[in-house]
Coordinates of N, CA and C in Angstrom, one line a residue:
K1 N -19.5 10.3 8.2 CA -20.1 9.3 7.4 C -19.0 8.3 7.0
I2 N -17.8 8.8 6.5 CA -16.7 7.9 6.1 C -16.2 7.1 7.3
A3 N -16.1 7.8 8.5 CA -15.6 7.2 9.7 C -16.5 6.0 10.1
K4 N -17.8 6.2 10.0 CA -18.7 5.1 10.3 C -18.6 3.9 9.3
Q5 N -18.4 4.2 8.1 CA -18.2 3.2 7.1 C -16.9 2.4 7.4
D6 N -15.8 3.1 7.7 CA -14.6 2.5 8.0 C -14.7 1.6 9.3
Q7 N -15.4 2.1 10.3 CA -15.6 1.4 11.5 C -16.4 0.1 11.2
A8 N -17.4 0.2 10.4 CA -18.2 -1.0 10.1 C -17.3 -2.0 9.3
I9 N -16.5 -1.6 8.4 CA -15.6 -2.5 7.7 C -14.6 -3.2 8.6
Y10 N -14.0 -2.4 9.5 CA -13.0 -3.0 10.4 C -13.7 -3.9 11.5
E11 N -14.9 -3.6 11.9 CA -15.6 -4.5 12.8 C -15.9 -5.8 12.1
W12 N -16.3 -5.7 10.8 CA -16.5 -7.0 10.1 C -15.2 -7.7 9.9
R13 N -14.2 -7.0 9.6 CA -12.9 -7.6 9.2 C -12.2 -8.3 10.5
F14 N -12.3 -7.6 11.6 CA -11.5 -8.0 12.8 C -12.5 -8.6 13.9
G15 N -13.8 -8.5 13.7 CA -14.7 -9.1 14.7 C -14.6 -8.5 16.1
Y16 N -14.5 -9.4 17.0 CA -14.5 -9.0 18.5 C -13.3 -8.0 18.7
D17 N -12.2 -8.3 18.2 CA -11.0 -7.4 18.4 C -11.2 -6.0 18.0
A18 N -12.0 -5.7 17.0 CA -12.2 -4.3 16.6 C -13.0 -3.6 17.6
K19 N -13.9 -4.2 18.4 CA -14.6 -3.5 19.4 C -13.7 -3.4 20.7
R20 N -12.8 -4.3 20.9 CA -11.9 -4.3 22.1 C -10.8 -3.3 21.9
V21 N -10.2 -3.2 20.7 CA -9.1 -2.4 20.4 C -9.5 -1.3 19.4
K22 N -9.9 -0.1 19.9 CA -10.5 0.9 19.0 C -9.7 1.4 17.9
G23 N -8.4 1.4 18.0 CA -7.5 1.9 16.9 C -7.0 0.9 15.9
L24 N -7.6 -0.3 15.9 CA -7.2 -1.4 15.1 C -7.6 -1.2 13.6
V25 N -6.6 -1.2 12.8 CA -6.8 -1.0 11.3 C -6.0 -2.0 10.5
D26 N -6.4 -2.3 9.3 CA -5.6 -3.0 8.4 C -4.6 -2.1 7.8
F27 N -3.3 -2.2 8.2 CA -2.3 -1.2 7.8 C -2.2 -0.9 6.3
Q28 N -2.2 -2.0 5.5 CA -2.0 -1.8 4.1 C -3.3 -1.0 3.5
L29 N -4.5 -1.4 3.9 CA -5.6 -0.7 3.4 C -5.6 0.7 3.9
Y30 N -5.2 1.0 5.1 CA -5.1 2.3 5.7 C -4.2 3.2 4.9
T31 N -3.0 2.7 4.6 CA -2.0 3.5 3.9 C -2.4 3.6 2.5
D32 N -3.0 2.7 1.8 CA -3.5 2.8 0.5 C -4.6 3.9 0.4
D33 N -5.4 4.0 1.4 CA -6.5 5.0 1.5 C -5.8 6.4 1.6
L34 N -4.8 6.5 2.5 CA -4.1 7.8 2.6 C -3.5 8.2 1.3
A35 N -2.8 7.2 0.6 CA -2.1 7.4 -0.6 C -3.1 7.8 -1.7
A36 N -4.3 7.2 -1.7 CA -5.3 7.6 -2.7 C -5.7 9.0 -2.6
Q37 N -5.8 9.5 -1.3 CA -6.2 10.8 -1.0 C -5.2 11.9 -1.4
T38 N -3.9 11.5 -1.4 CA -2.8 12.4 -1.7 C -2.3 12.2 -3.2
G39 N -2.8 11.2 -3.9 CA -2.3 10.9 -5.2 C -1.0 10.2 -5.3
S40 N -0.8 9.4 -4.2 CA 0.5 8.7 -4.1 C 0.4 7.2 -4.3
L41 N -0.7 6.7 -4.8 CA -0.8 5.2 -5.0 C 0.2 4.9 -6.1
P42 N 0.8 3.7 -6.0 CA 1.8 3.3 -7.0 C 1.1 3.1 -8.4
P43 N 1.7 3.5 -9.4 CA 1.1 3.3 -10.8 C 1.3 1.9 -11.3
L44 N 0.5 1.0 -10.7 CA 0.7 -0.5 -11.0 C 0.7 -0.9 -12.5
T45 N -0.3 -0.3 -13.2 CA -0.4 -0.7 -14.6 C 0.8 -0.2 -15.4
K46 N 1.2 1.0 -15.1 CA 2.3 1.6 -15.8 C 3.6 0.8 -15.5
L47 N 3.8 0.4 -14.2 CA 4.9 -0.4 -13.8 C 4.9 -1.8 -14.5
F48 N 3.7 -2.4 -14.6 CA 3.6 -3.7 -15.2 C 4.1 -3.7 -16.6
W49 N 3.8 -2.7 -17.4 CA 4.2 -2.7 -18.8 C 5.6 -2.1 -19.0
S50 N 6.0 -1.1 -18.1 CA 7.3 -0.5 -18.4 C 8.5 -1.1 -17.6
K51 N 8.2 -1.6 -16.4 CA 9.2 -2.2 -15.5 C 8.6 -3.4 -14.8
P52 N 8.4 -4.5 -15.5 CA 7.8 -5.6 -14.9 C 8.5 -6.2 -13.7
K53 N 9.8 -6.2 -13.7 CA 10.6 -6.7 -12.6 C 10.3 -5.9 -11.3
I54 N 10.2 -4.6 -11.4 CA 9.9 -3.8 -10.3 C 8.4 -4.1 -9.8
W55 N 7.5 -4.2 -10.8 CA 6.1 -4.5 -10.5 C 6.0 -5.8 -9.8
W56 N 6.7 -6.8 -10.2 CA 6.7 -8.2 -9.6 C 7.2 -8.1 -8.2
K57 N 8.2 -7.3 -7.9 CA 8.7 -7.2 -6.6 C 7.8 -6.4 -5.7
L58 N 7.2 -5.4 -6.2 CA 6.2 -4.6 -5.5 C 5.0 -5.5 -5.1
M59 N 4.6 -6.3 -6.0 CA 3.4 -7.1 -5.7 C 3.7 -8.4 -4.8
F60 N 4.9 -8.9 -4.9 CA 5.1 -10.2 -4.2 C 6.3 -10.2 -3.2
S61 N 6.8 -9.0 -2.9 CA 7.8 -9.0 -1.8 C 7.2 -8.4 -0.6
S62 N 8.0 -8.0 0.4 CA 7.4 -7.5 1.6 C 6.8 -6.1 1.4
F63 N 5.9 -5.7 2.2 CA 5.2 -4.4 2.1 C 6.1 -3.4 2.7
T64 N 6.4 -2.3 1.9 CA 7.2 -1.2 2.4 C 6.5 0.1 2.0
M65 N 6.9 1.2 2.6 CA 6.4 2.5 2.3 C 7.0 3.0 1.0
H66 N 8.0 2.4 0.4 CA 8.7 2.9 -0.8 C 7.7 2.9 -2.0
Q67 N 6.7 2.1 -1.9 CA 5.8 2.0 -3.1 C 5.0 3.3 -3.3
Y68 N 4.9 4.1 -2.2 CA 4.2 5.4 -2.3 C 5.1 6.5 -2.8
R69 N 6.3 6.2 -3.2 CA 7.3 7.2 -3.7 C 7.4 7.3 -5.2
F70 N 6.6 6.5 -5.9 CA 6.7 6.4 -7.4 C 6.0 7.7 -8.0
Q71 N 4.9 8.2 -7.3 CA 4.3 9.4 -7.8 C 3.6 10.1 -6.7
G72 N 3.2 11.3 -7.0 CA 2.5 12.1 -5.9 C 3.5 13.1 -5.3
P73 N 3.0 13.7 -4.2 CA 3.9 14.7 -3.5 C 5.1 14.0 -2.9
Y74 N 6.2 14.6 -3.0 CA 7.5 14.1 -2.5 C 7.9 12.8 -3.2
A75 N 7.4 12.6 -4.4 CA 7.8 11.4 -5.2 C 9.3 11.4 -5.5
N76 N 9.8 10.2 -5.5 CA 11.2 10.0 -5.9 C 11.3 8.6 -6.5
P77 N 10.9 8.5 -7.7 CA 10.8 7.1 -8.3 C 12.1 6.5 -8.5
R78 N 13.2 7.2 -8.7 CA 14.5 6.6 -8.8 C 14.9 5.9 -7.5
V79 N 14.7 6.5 -6.4 CA 15.0 5.9 -5.1 C 14.1 4.7 -4.9
A80 N 12.9 4.8 -5.2 CA 11.9 3.7 -5.0 C 12.4 2.5 -5.8
E81 N 12.7 2.8 -7.1 CA 13.2 1.7 -8.0 C 14.5 1.0 -7.4
K82 N 15.4 1.8 -6.9 CA 16.6 1.3 -6.4 C 16.3 0.3 -5.2
V83 N 15.4 0.7 -4.4 CA 15.0 -0.1 -3.2 C 14.4 -1.4 -3.7
Y84 N 13.5 -1.3 -4.7 CA 12.9 -2.6 -5.1 C 13.8 -3.4 -5.9
E85 N 14.8 -2.9 -6.5 CA 15.8 -3.7 -7.2 C 16.6 -4.6 -6.2
K86 N 16.7 -4.2 -5.0 CA 17.4 -4.9 -4.0 C 16.6 -5.8 -3.1
V87 N 15.3 -5.7 -3.2 CA 14.3 -6.4 -2.3 C 14.2 -7.9 -2.8
P88 N 14.4 -8.9 -2.0 CA 14.2 -10.2 -2.4 C 12.7 -10.6 -2.4
V89 N 12.4 -11.5 -3.2 CA 11.0 -12.0 -3.3 C 11.0 -13.4 -2.7
G90 N 10.0 -13.6 -1.9 CA 9.8 -15.0 -1.3 C 9.7 -15.0 0.1

């Protein structure tokens, strides 16, 4: 059931290419879905209020996997924060 829903979403999102390339997914939506299942989604509200500079960089810099290290299994928030302190925005 979930696979059929995902397929319908990706066919709507990518049109003809979704039917031509079967494994085509939106990478950020895909990784967010996996993170939601494992409890690893970044705590955006908490970061907004406690570390706004980190939140800003997470929201407006390049997409990296470090955002999934703030909480959940194998979390290492100190390392994730260090990475985002060095990331440029723009």
